[in-house]
PDB file of C-alpha atoms in Angstrom:
ATOM      1  CA  UNK L   1       0.021  -0.092   0.189  1.00  0.00           C
ATOM      2  CA  UNK L   2       1.503   3.396  -0.849  1.00  0.00           C
ATOM      3  CA  UNK L   3       2.234   5.420   2.283  1.00  0.00           C
ATOM      4  CA  UNK L   4       1.267   9.080   3.728  1.00  0.00           C
ATOM      5  CA  UNK L   5       4.810  10.047   2.081  1.00  0.00           C
ATOM      6  CA  UNK L   6       4.247   9.115  -1.145  1.00  0.00           C
ATOM      7  CA  UNK L   7       0.568  10.469  -1.708  1.00  0.00           C
ATOM      8  CA  UNK L   8       2.202  13.705  -0.300  1.00  0.00           C
ATOM      9  CA  UNK L   9       5.016  13.207  -3.341  1.00  0.00           C
ATOM     10  CA  UNK L  10       2.174  12.766  -5.600  1.00  0.00           C
ATOM     11  CA  UNK L  11       0.746  15.919  -4.731  1.00  0.00           C
ATOM     12  CA  UNK L  12       3.889  17.458  -5.247  1.00  0.00           C
ATOM     13  CA  UNK L  13       3.827  16.098  -8.592  1.00  0.00           C
ATOM     14  CA  UNK L  14       0.539  17.030  -9.343  1.00  0.00           C
ATOM     15  CA  UNK L  15       0.693  20.753  -8.523  1.00  0.00           C
ATOM     16  CA  UNK L  16       4.227  20.963 -10.389  1.00  0.00           C
ATOM     17  CA  UNK L  17       6.724  21.296  -7.532  1.00  0.00           C
ATOM     18  CA  UNK L  18       9.868  19.982  -7.087  1.00  0.00           C
ATOM     19  CA  UNK L  19       9.925  16.310  -6.086  1.00  0.00           C
ATOM     20  CA  UNK L  20      13.343  16.836  -4.465  1.00  0.00           C
ATOM     21  CA  UNK L  21      13.003  20.003  -2.149  1.00  0.00           C
ATOM     22  CA  UNK L  22       9.148  20.419  -2.864  1.00  0.00           C
ATOM     23  CA  UNK L  23       9.452  24.428  -2.753  1.00  0.00           C
ATOM     24  CA  UNK L  24      10.205  25.551  -6.299  1.00  0.00           C
ATOM     25  CA  UNK L  25       8.115  24.737  -9.240  1.00  0.00           C
ATOM     26  CA  UNK L  26       9.405  22.467 -11.666  1.00  0.00           C
ATOM     27  CA  UNK L  27      11.337  23.622 -14.691  1.00  0.00           C
ATOM     28  CA  UNK L  28      12.029  20.091 -16.013  1.00  0.00           C
ATOM     29  CA  UNK L  29       9.872  17.020 -15.318  1.00  0.00           C
ATOM     30  CA  UNK L  30      10.158  16.741 -11.355  1.00  0.00           C
ATOM     31  CA  UNK L  31      12.645  19.024 -10.609  1.00  0.00           C
ATOM     32  CA  UNK L  32      13.268  22.718 -10.068  1.00  0.00           C
ATOM     33  CA  UNK L  33      16.220  24.057 -11.921  1.00  0.00           C
ATOM     34  CA  UNK L  34      18.423  24.266  -8.848  1.00  0.00           C
ATOM     35  CA  UNK L  35      17.989  20.536  -7.624  1.00  0.00           C
ATOM     36  CA  UNK L  36      18.437  19.391 -11.806  1.00  0.00           C
ATOM     37  CA  UNK L  37      21.973  21.084 -11.533  1.00  0.00           C
ATOM     38  CA  UNK L  38      22.977  19.374  -8.600  1.00  0.00           C
ATOM     39  CA  UNK L  39      22.269  16.180  -9.790  1.00  0.00           C
ATOM     40  CA  UNK L  40      25.915  15.330 -10.846  1.00  0.00           C
ATOM     41  CA  UNK L  41      26.613  13.329 -14.162  1.00  0.00           C
ATOM     42  CA  UNK L  42      29.172  11.265 -14.817  1.00  0.00           C
ATOM     43  CA  UNK L  43      31.483  13.009 -17.415  1.00  0.00           C
ATOM     44  CA  UNK L  44      33.899   9.823 -18.578  1.00  0.00           C
ATOM     45  CA  UNK L  45      32.542   6.585 -17.769  1.00  0.00           C
ATOM     46  CA  UNK L  46      34.153   3.036 -18.697  1.00  0.00           C
ATOM     47  CA  UNK L  47      32.723   1.649 -21.332  1.00  0.00           C
ATOM     48  CA  UNK L  48      31.858  -1.297 -20.020  1.00  0.00           C
ATOM     49  CA  UNK L  49      31.381  -0.958 -16.349  1.00  0.00           C
ATOM     50  CA  UNK L  50      30.594   2.568 -16.245  1.00  0.00           C
ATOM     51  CA  UNK L  51      33.042   3.647 -13.566  1.00  0.00           C
ATOM     52  CA  UNK L  52      34.102   6.945 -13.988  1.00  0.00           C
ATOM     53  CA  UNK L  53      37.767   7.469 -14.879  1.00  0.00           C
ATOM     54  CA  UNK L  54      38.969  10.049 -13.586  1.00  0.00           C
ATOM     55  CA  UNK L  55      41.889  11.566 -16.294  1.00  0.00           C
ATOM     56  CA  UNK L  56      41.773  11.935 -19.879  1.00  0.00           C
ATOM     57  CA  UNK L  57      41.831   8.568 -21.368  1.00  0.00           C
ATOM     58  CA  UNK L  58      43.466   6.841 -24.015  1.00  0.00           C
ATOM     59  CA  UNK L  59      41.103   3.766 -23.747  1.00  0.00           C
ATOM     60  CA  UNK L  60      37.156   3.405 -23.730  1.00  0.00           C
ATOM     61  CA  UNK L  61      37.604   1.018 -20.997  1.00  0.00           C
ATOM     62  CA  UNK L  62      39.320   1.685 -17.273  1.00  0.00           C
ATOM     63  CA  UNK L  63      42.147  -0.664 -16.111  1.00  0.00           C
ATOM     64  CA  UNK L  64      40.084  -3.080 -14.271  1.00  0.00           C
ATOM     65  CA  UNK L  65      37.985  -3.907 -17.743  1.00  0.00           C
ATOM     66  CA  UNK L  66      40.663  -3.877 -19.583  1.00  0.00           C
ATOM     67  CA  UNK L  67      42.759  -6.782 -17.041  1.00  0.00           C
ATOM     68  CA  UNK L  68      39.755  -8.412 -15.665  1.00  0.00           C
ATOM     69  CA  UNK L  69      36.420  -7.931 -17.481  1.00  0.00           C
ATOM     70  CA  UNK L  70      33.003  -8.408 -16.420  1.00  0.00           C
ATOM     71  CA  UNK L  71      30.552 -10.917 -17.778  1.00  0.00           C
ATOM     72  CA  UNK L  72      28.639  -7.912 -19.240  1.00  0.00           C
ATOM     73  CA  UNK L  73      29.738  -5.618 -22.733  1.00  0.00           C
ATOM     74  CA  UNK L  74      28.526  -2.446 -21.895  1.00  0.00           C
ATOM     75  CA  UNK L  75      27.097  -0.212 -18.827  1.00  0.00           C
ATOM     76  CA  UNK L  76      24.843   2.879 -18.464  1.00  0.00           C
ATOM     77  CA  UNK L  77      25.005   4.390 -15.284  1.00  0.00           C
ATOM     78  CA  UNK L  78      24.954   8.119 -16.018  1.00  0.00           C
ATOM     79  CA  UNK L  79      24.776   9.431 -12.839  1.00  0.00           C
ATOM     80  CA  UNK L  80      26.530   9.764  -9.425  1.00  0.00           C
ATOM     81  CA  UNK L  81      24.781   8.332  -6.372  1.00  0.00           C
ATOM     82  CA  UNK L  82      24.900  11.310  -4.502  1.00  0.00           C
ATOM     83  CA  UNK L  83      22.377  14.202  -3.387  1.00  0.00           C
ATOM     84  CA  UNK L  84      19.827  14.678  -4.822  1.00  0.00           C
ATOM     85  CA  UNK L  85      19.682  11.621  -6.648  1.00  0.00           C
ATOM     86  CA  UNK L  86      20.133   9.572  -3.425  1.00  0.00           C
ATOM     87  CA  UNK L  87      17.674  11.368  -1.769  1.00  0.00           C
ATOM     88  CA  UNK L  88      15.324  10.582  -4.894  1.00  0.00           C
ATOM     89  CA  UNK L  89      16.318   7.041  -4.692  1.00  0.00           C
ATOM     90  CA  UNK L  90      15.797   6.336  -1.069  1.00  0.00           C
ATOM     91  CA  UNK L  91      12.119   8.066  -1.307  1.00  0.00           C
ATOM     92  CA  UNK L  92      11.325   5.217  -4.129  1.00  0.00           C
ATOM     93  CA  UNK L  93      12.880   2.382  -2.427  1.00  0.00           C
ATOM     94  CA  UNK L  94      11.754   2.677   0.796  1.00  0.00           C
ATOM     95  CA  UNK L  95       8.625   5.028   0.972  1.00  0.00           C
ATOM     96  CA  UNK L  96       7.182   3.381  -2.548  1.00  0.00           C
ATOM     97  CA  UNK L  97       7.364   6.973  -3.702  1.00  0.00           C
ATOM     98  CA  UNK L  98       6.191   5.912  -7.373  1.00  0.00           C
ATOM     99  CA  UNK L  99       6.575   9.334  -8.366  1.00  0.00           C
ATOM    100  CA  UNK L 100      10.111   9.493  -7.535  1.00  0.00           C
ATOM    101  CA  UNK L 101      10.562   6.282  -9.518  1.00  0.00           C
ATOM    102  CA  UNK L 102       9.386   7.129 -12.364  1.00  0.00           C
ATOM    103  CA  UNK L 103      11.704  10.748 -12.297  1.00  0.00           C
ATOM    104  CA  UNK L 104      14.630   7.958 -11.822  1.00  0.00           C
ATOM    105  CA  UNK L 105      13.415   6.166 -15.426  1.00  0.00           C
ATOM    106  CA  UNK L 106      13.216   8.895 -16.984  1.00  0.00           C
ATOM    107  CA  UNK L 107      16.337  10.385 -15.855  1.00  0.00           C
ATOM    108  CA  UNK L 108      18.094   6.796 -17.118  1.00  0.00           C
ATOM    109  CA  UNK L 109      15.961   6.902 -20.417  1.00  0.00           C
ATOM    110  CA  UNK L 110      17.466  10.559 -21.381  1.00  0.00           C
ATOM    111  CA  UNK L 111      20.741   9.539 -21.023  1.00  0.00           C
ATOM    112  CA  UNK L 112      20.268   6.474 -23.422  1.00  0.00           C
ATOM    113  CA  UNK L 113      22.272   6.316 -26.526  1.00  0.00           C
ATOM    114  CA  UNK L 114      19.412   6.192 -29.266  1.00  0.00           C
ATOM    115  CA  UNK L 115      21.905   5.965 -32.340  1.00  0.00           C
ATOM    116  CA  UNK L 116      23.137   2.686 -30.780  1.00  0.00           C
ATOM    117  CA  UNK L 117      21.426  -0.527 -31.529  1.00  0.00           C
ATOM    118  CA  UNK L 118      18.575  -0.753 -28.648  1.00  0.00           C
ATOM    119  CA  UNK L 119      18.330  -4.434 -26.826  1.00  0.00           C
ATOM    120  CA  UNK L 120      15.946  -6.976 -27.810  1.00  0.00           C
ATOM    121  CA  UNK L 121      14.134  -7.449 -24.651  1.00  0.00           C
ATOM    122  CA  UNK L 122      14.815  -5.480 -21.032  1.00  0.00           C
ATOM    123  CA  UNK L 123      15.432  -8.075 -17.922  1.00  0.00           C
ATOM    124  CA  UNK L 124      14.955  -6.430 -14.361  1.00  0.00           C
ATOM    125  CA  UNK L 125      16.957  -7.558 -11.590  1.00  0.00           C
ATOM    126  CA  UNK L 126      14.820  -9.081  -9.312  1.00  0.00           C
ATOM    127  CA  UNK L 127      14.012  -9.163  -5.872  1.00  0.00           C
ATOM    128  CA  UNK L 128      13.810 -12.638  -3.822  1.00  0.00           C
ATOM    129  CA  UNK L 129      10.173 -13.510  -3.080  1.00  0.00           C
ATOM    130  CA  UNK L 130      10.863 -13.010   0.548  1.00  0.00           C
ATOM    131  CA  UNK L 131      12.389  -9.469   0.085  1.00  0.00           C
ATOM    132  CA  UNK L 132       9.537  -8.456  -2.220  1.00  0.00           C
ATOM    133  CA  UNK L 133       7.323  -9.633   0.431  1.00  0.00           C
ATOM    134  CA  UNK L 134       9.175  -7.470   3.123  1.00  0.00           C
ATOM    135  CA  UNK L 135       9.287  -4.358   0.936  1.00  0.00           C
ATOM    136  CA  UNK L 136       5.531  -5.093  -1.472  1.00  0.00           C
ATOM    137  CA  UNK L 137       6.988  -3.827  -4.684  1.00  0.00           C
ATOM    138  CA  UNK L 138      10.178  -4.287  -6.890  1.00  0.00           C
ATOM    139  CA  UNK L 139      12.194  -0.653  -7.509  1.00  0.00           C
ATOM    140  CA  UNK L 140      14.278  -2.456 -10.643  1.00  0.00           C
ATOM    141  CA  UNK L 141      10.867  -3.624 -12.209  1.00  0.00           C
ATOM    142  CA  UNK L 142       9.197  -0.491 -11.749  1.00  0.00           C
ATOM    143  CA  UNK L 143      12.119   1.400 -13.372  1.00  0.00           C
ATOM    144  CA  UNK L 144      12.235  -1.470 -16.597  1.00  0.00           C
ATOM    145  CA  UNK L 145       8.222  -0.903 -17.125  1.00  0.00           C
ATOM    146  CA  UNK L 146       8.922   2.960 -17.836  1.00  0.00           C
ATOM    147  CA  UNK L 147      11.849   2.197 -20.025  1.00  0.00           C
ATOM    148  CA  UNK L 148      10.047  -0.164 -21.658  1.00  0.00           C
ATOM    149  CA  UNK L 149       7.022   1.927 -22.594  1.00  0.00           C
ATOM    150  CA  UNK L 150       9.023   4.703 -23.844  1.00  0.00           C
ATOM    151  CA  UNK L 151      11.767   2.717 -25.732  1.00  0.00           C
ATOM    152  CA  UNK L 152       8.829   0.359 -26.967  1.00  0.00           C
ATOM    153  CA  UNK L 153      10.890  -2.550 -26.111  1.00  0.00           C
ATOM    154  CA  UNK L 154       9.575  -5.667 -24.714  1.00  0.00           C
ATOM    155  CA  UNK L 155      10.341  -6.445 -21.063  1.00  0.00           C
ATOM    156  CA  UNK L 156      10.074  -9.627 -18.876  1.00  0.00           C
ATOM    157  CA  UNK L 157       9.786  -9.789 -15.261  1.00  0.00           C
ATOM    158  CA  UNK L 158       9.682 -13.582 -14.513  1.00  0.00           C
ATOM    159  CA  UNK L 159      12.251 -14.556 -16.743  1.00  0.00           C
ATOM    160  CA  UNK L 160      15.128 -14.258 -14.450  1.00  0.00           C
ATOM    161  CA  UNK L 161      14.678 -15.461 -10.857  1.00  0.00           C
ATOM    162  CA  UNK L 162      16.454 -14.837  -7.582  1.00  0.00           C
ATOM    163  CA  UNK L 163      16.386 -18.340  -6.357  1.00  0.00           C
ATOM    164  CA  UNK L 164      18.857 -17.483  -3.031  1.00  0.00           C
ATOM    165  CA  UNK L 165      17.517 -14.991   0.063  1.00  0.00           C
ATOM    166  CA  UNK L 166      20.930 -13.102  -0.625  1.00  0.00           C
ATOM    167  CA  UNK L 167      22.562 -11.301   2.537  1.00  0.00           C
ATOM    168  CA  UNK L 168      22.059  -7.073   1.816  1.00  0.00           C
ATOM    169  CA  UNK L 169      25.307  -6.152  -0.637  1.00  0.00           C
ATOM    170  CA  UNK L 170      25.359  -2.995   1.460  1.00  0.00           C
ATOM    171  CA  UNK L 171      28.653  -3.032   3.559  1.00  0.00           C
ATOM    172  CA  UNK L 172      30.378  -5.646   1.591  1.00  0.00           C
ATOM    173  CA  UNK L 173      33.712  -5.879   0.138  1.00  0.00           C
ATOM    174  CA  UNK L 174      33.404  -6.121  -3.920  1.00  0.00           C
ATOM    175  CA  UNK L 175      35.376 -10.222  -3.342  1.00  0.00           C
ATOM    176  CA  UNK L 176      32.011 -10.728  -0.449  1.00  0.00           C
ATOM    177  CA  UNK L 177      29.320  -9.512  -3.323  1.00  0.00           C
ATOM    178  CA  UNK L 178      30.937 -11.987  -5.647  1.00  0.00           C
ATOM    179  CA  UNK L 179      30.933 -14.863  -2.911  1.00  0.00           C
ATOM    180  CA  UNK L 180      27.566 -13.780  -1.956  1.00  0.00           C
ATOM    181  CA  UNK L 181      25.954 -13.723  -5.500  1.00  0.00           C
ATOM    182  CA  UNK L 182      27.499 -17.098  -6.348  1.00  0.00           C
ATOM    183  CA  UNK L 183      24.468 -19.358  -8.296  1.00  0.00           C
ATOM    184  CA  UNK L 184      21.898 -16.681  -7.241  1.00  0.00           C
ATOM    185  CA  UNK L 185      20.270 -16.665  -9.677  1.00  0.00           C
ATOM    186  CA  UNK L 186      18.000 -18.748 -11.984  1.00  0.00           C
ATOM    187  CA  UNK L 187      16.439 -18.531 -15.918  1.00  0.00           C
ATOM    188  CA  UNK L 188      12.991 -19.730 -15.864  1.00  0.00           C
ATOM    189  CA  UNK L 189      12.927 -20.467 -19.813  1.00  0.00           C
ATOM    190  CA  UNK L 190      15.292 -20.305 -22.496  1.00  0.00           C
ATOM    191  CA  UNK L 191      16.323 -17.006 -24.115  1.00  0.00           C
ATOM    192  CA  UNK L 192      14.675 -16.032 -27.071  1.00  0.00           C
ATOM    193  CA  UNK L 193      17.220 -13.303 -27.870  1.00  0.00           C
ATOM    194  CA  UNK L 194      20.448 -12.371 -28.502  1.00  0.00           C
ATOM    195  CA  UNK L 195      20.784  -8.738 -26.797  1.00  0.00           C
ATOM    196  CA  UNK L 196      19.712  -8.304 -22.833  1.00  0.00           C
ATOM    197  CA  UNK L 197      19.505  -4.883 -21.126  1.00  0.00           C
ATOM    198  CA  UNK L 198      19.404  -6.091 -17.250  1.00  0.00           C
ATOM    199  CA  UNK L 199      17.653  -3.054 -15.421  1.00  0.00           C
ATOM    200  CA  UNK L 200      18.377  -1.983 -11.785  1.00  0.00           C
ATOM    201  CA  UNK L 201      18.361   1.156  -9.547  1.00  0.00           C
ATOM    202  CA  UNK L 202      21.906   1.716  -8.320  1.00  0.00           C
ATOM    203  CA  UNK L 203      25.221   0.108  -9.191  1.00  0.00           C
ATOM    204  CA  UNK L 204      28.146  -0.135  -7.243  1.00  0.00           C
ATOM    205  CA  UNK L 205      30.776  -2.930  -7.850  1.00  0.00           C
ATOM    206  CA  UNK L 206      28.428  -4.362 -10.279  1.00  0.00           C
ATOM    207  CA  UNK L 207      28.755  -7.816  -8.824  1.00  0.00           C
ATOM    208  CA  UNK L 208      24.531  -8.240  -9.101  1.00  0.00           C
ATOM    209  CA  UNK L 209      24.585  -7.392 -12.716  1.00  0.00           C
ATOM    210  CA  UNK L 210      27.819  -9.715 -13.636  1.00  0.00           C
ATOM    211  CA  UNK L 211      26.060 -12.307 -12.190  1.00  0.00           C
ATOM    212  CA  UNK L 212      22.948 -12.304 -13.825  1.00  0.00           C
ATOM    213  CA  UNK L 213      25.145 -11.630 -17.083  1.00  0.00           C
ATOM    214  CA  UNK L 214      27.407 -14.471 -16.438  1.00  0.00           C
ATOM    215  CA  UNK L 215      24.180 -16.593 -16.630  1.00  0.00           C
ATOM    216  CA  UNK L 216      22.615 -14.869 -19.432  1.00  0.00           C
ATOM    217  CA  UNK L 217      26.067 -15.454 -21.674  1.00  0.00           C
ATOM    218  CA  UNK L 218      25.726 -18.958 -20.372  1.00  0.00           C
ATOM    219  CA  UNK L 219      22.050 -19.581 -21.974  1.00  0.00           C
ATOM    220  CA  UNK L 220      23.416 -18.020 -25.109  1.00  0.00           C
ATOM    221  CA  UNK L 221      23.007 -14.396 -24.798  1.00  0.00           C
ATOM    222  CA  UNK L 222      25.436 -12.587 -27.111  1.00  0.00           C
ATOM    223  CA  UNK L 223      25.261  -9.302 -25.933  1.00  0.00           C
ATOM    224  CA  UNK L 224      24.382  -8.195 -22.067  1.00  0.00           C
ATOM    225  CA  UNK L 225      24.392  -4.523 -21.496  1.00  0.00           C
ATOM    226  CA  UNK L 226      23.263  -3.832 -17.880  1.00  0.00           C
ATOM    227  CA  UNK L 227      21.469   0.304 -17.086  1.00  0.00           C
ATOM    228  CA  UNK L 228      21.242   1.702 -14.300  1.00  0.00           C
ATOM    229  CA  UNK L 229      20.011   5.055 -13.050  1.00  0.00           C
ATOM    230  CA  UNK L 230      23.255   5.754 -10.702  1.00  0.00           C
ATOM    231  CA  UNK L 231      26.623   4.783 -10.149  1.00  0.00           C
ATOM    232  CA  UNK L 232      27.715   4.213  -6.428  1.00  0.00           C
ATOM    233  CA  UNK L 233      31.835   4.640  -5.962  1.00  0.00           C
ATOM    234  CA  UNK L 234      32.342   3.143  -3.200  1.00  0.00           C
ATOM    235  CA  UNK L 235      34.464   0.027  -3.306  1.00  0.00           C
ATOM    236  CA  UNK L 236      34.177  -1.193   0.069  1.00  0.00           C
TER     237      UNK L 236
END
């Protein structure tokens, strides 16, 4: 059930107010000009993992992806996970603020390269059934729905299933994240396409995406992209 906080955010959206500060009139969808300018865009992301490269790169891939590449081929995670993006995300994830979720999905949509070949299918990273019951909704699925509608690409919410109720990833090291997600996912049916985009809200080390992408590649998918609204640079 949508709570009172979410109803308030929906009220702000209908009144044309900024979903972050609630004070100024919005000048772009959901945001006032001041809050929009505070959202940090990643200027030089690694083509493969999306991590910021803080120098003028001689390659479109970071050193880590050149030496030990992930299973996925390309990532789109255009925004740094800092305020006010963090505030929008927490409102969406823990307060079922669907207006904030719609805004996050549209921020990701605006950053997608429409000149490149689009994937044939969008697959949201699933929650385990137990976590889904606790939270009441799946934030990755809500983002995928918006993208599928705007891009006119089908999405499949039951194709990828999280079979293990894994420990929350936050606070784990990169190695612990990889171990935590070993054999975490399964596919419910054969994949009918060769180009897939995995969709989630926030990307940190990429361990969740990597585990799902490995499964996709084993199932015969040729190209796996990963799409997330924000990129956290914490390597805990």
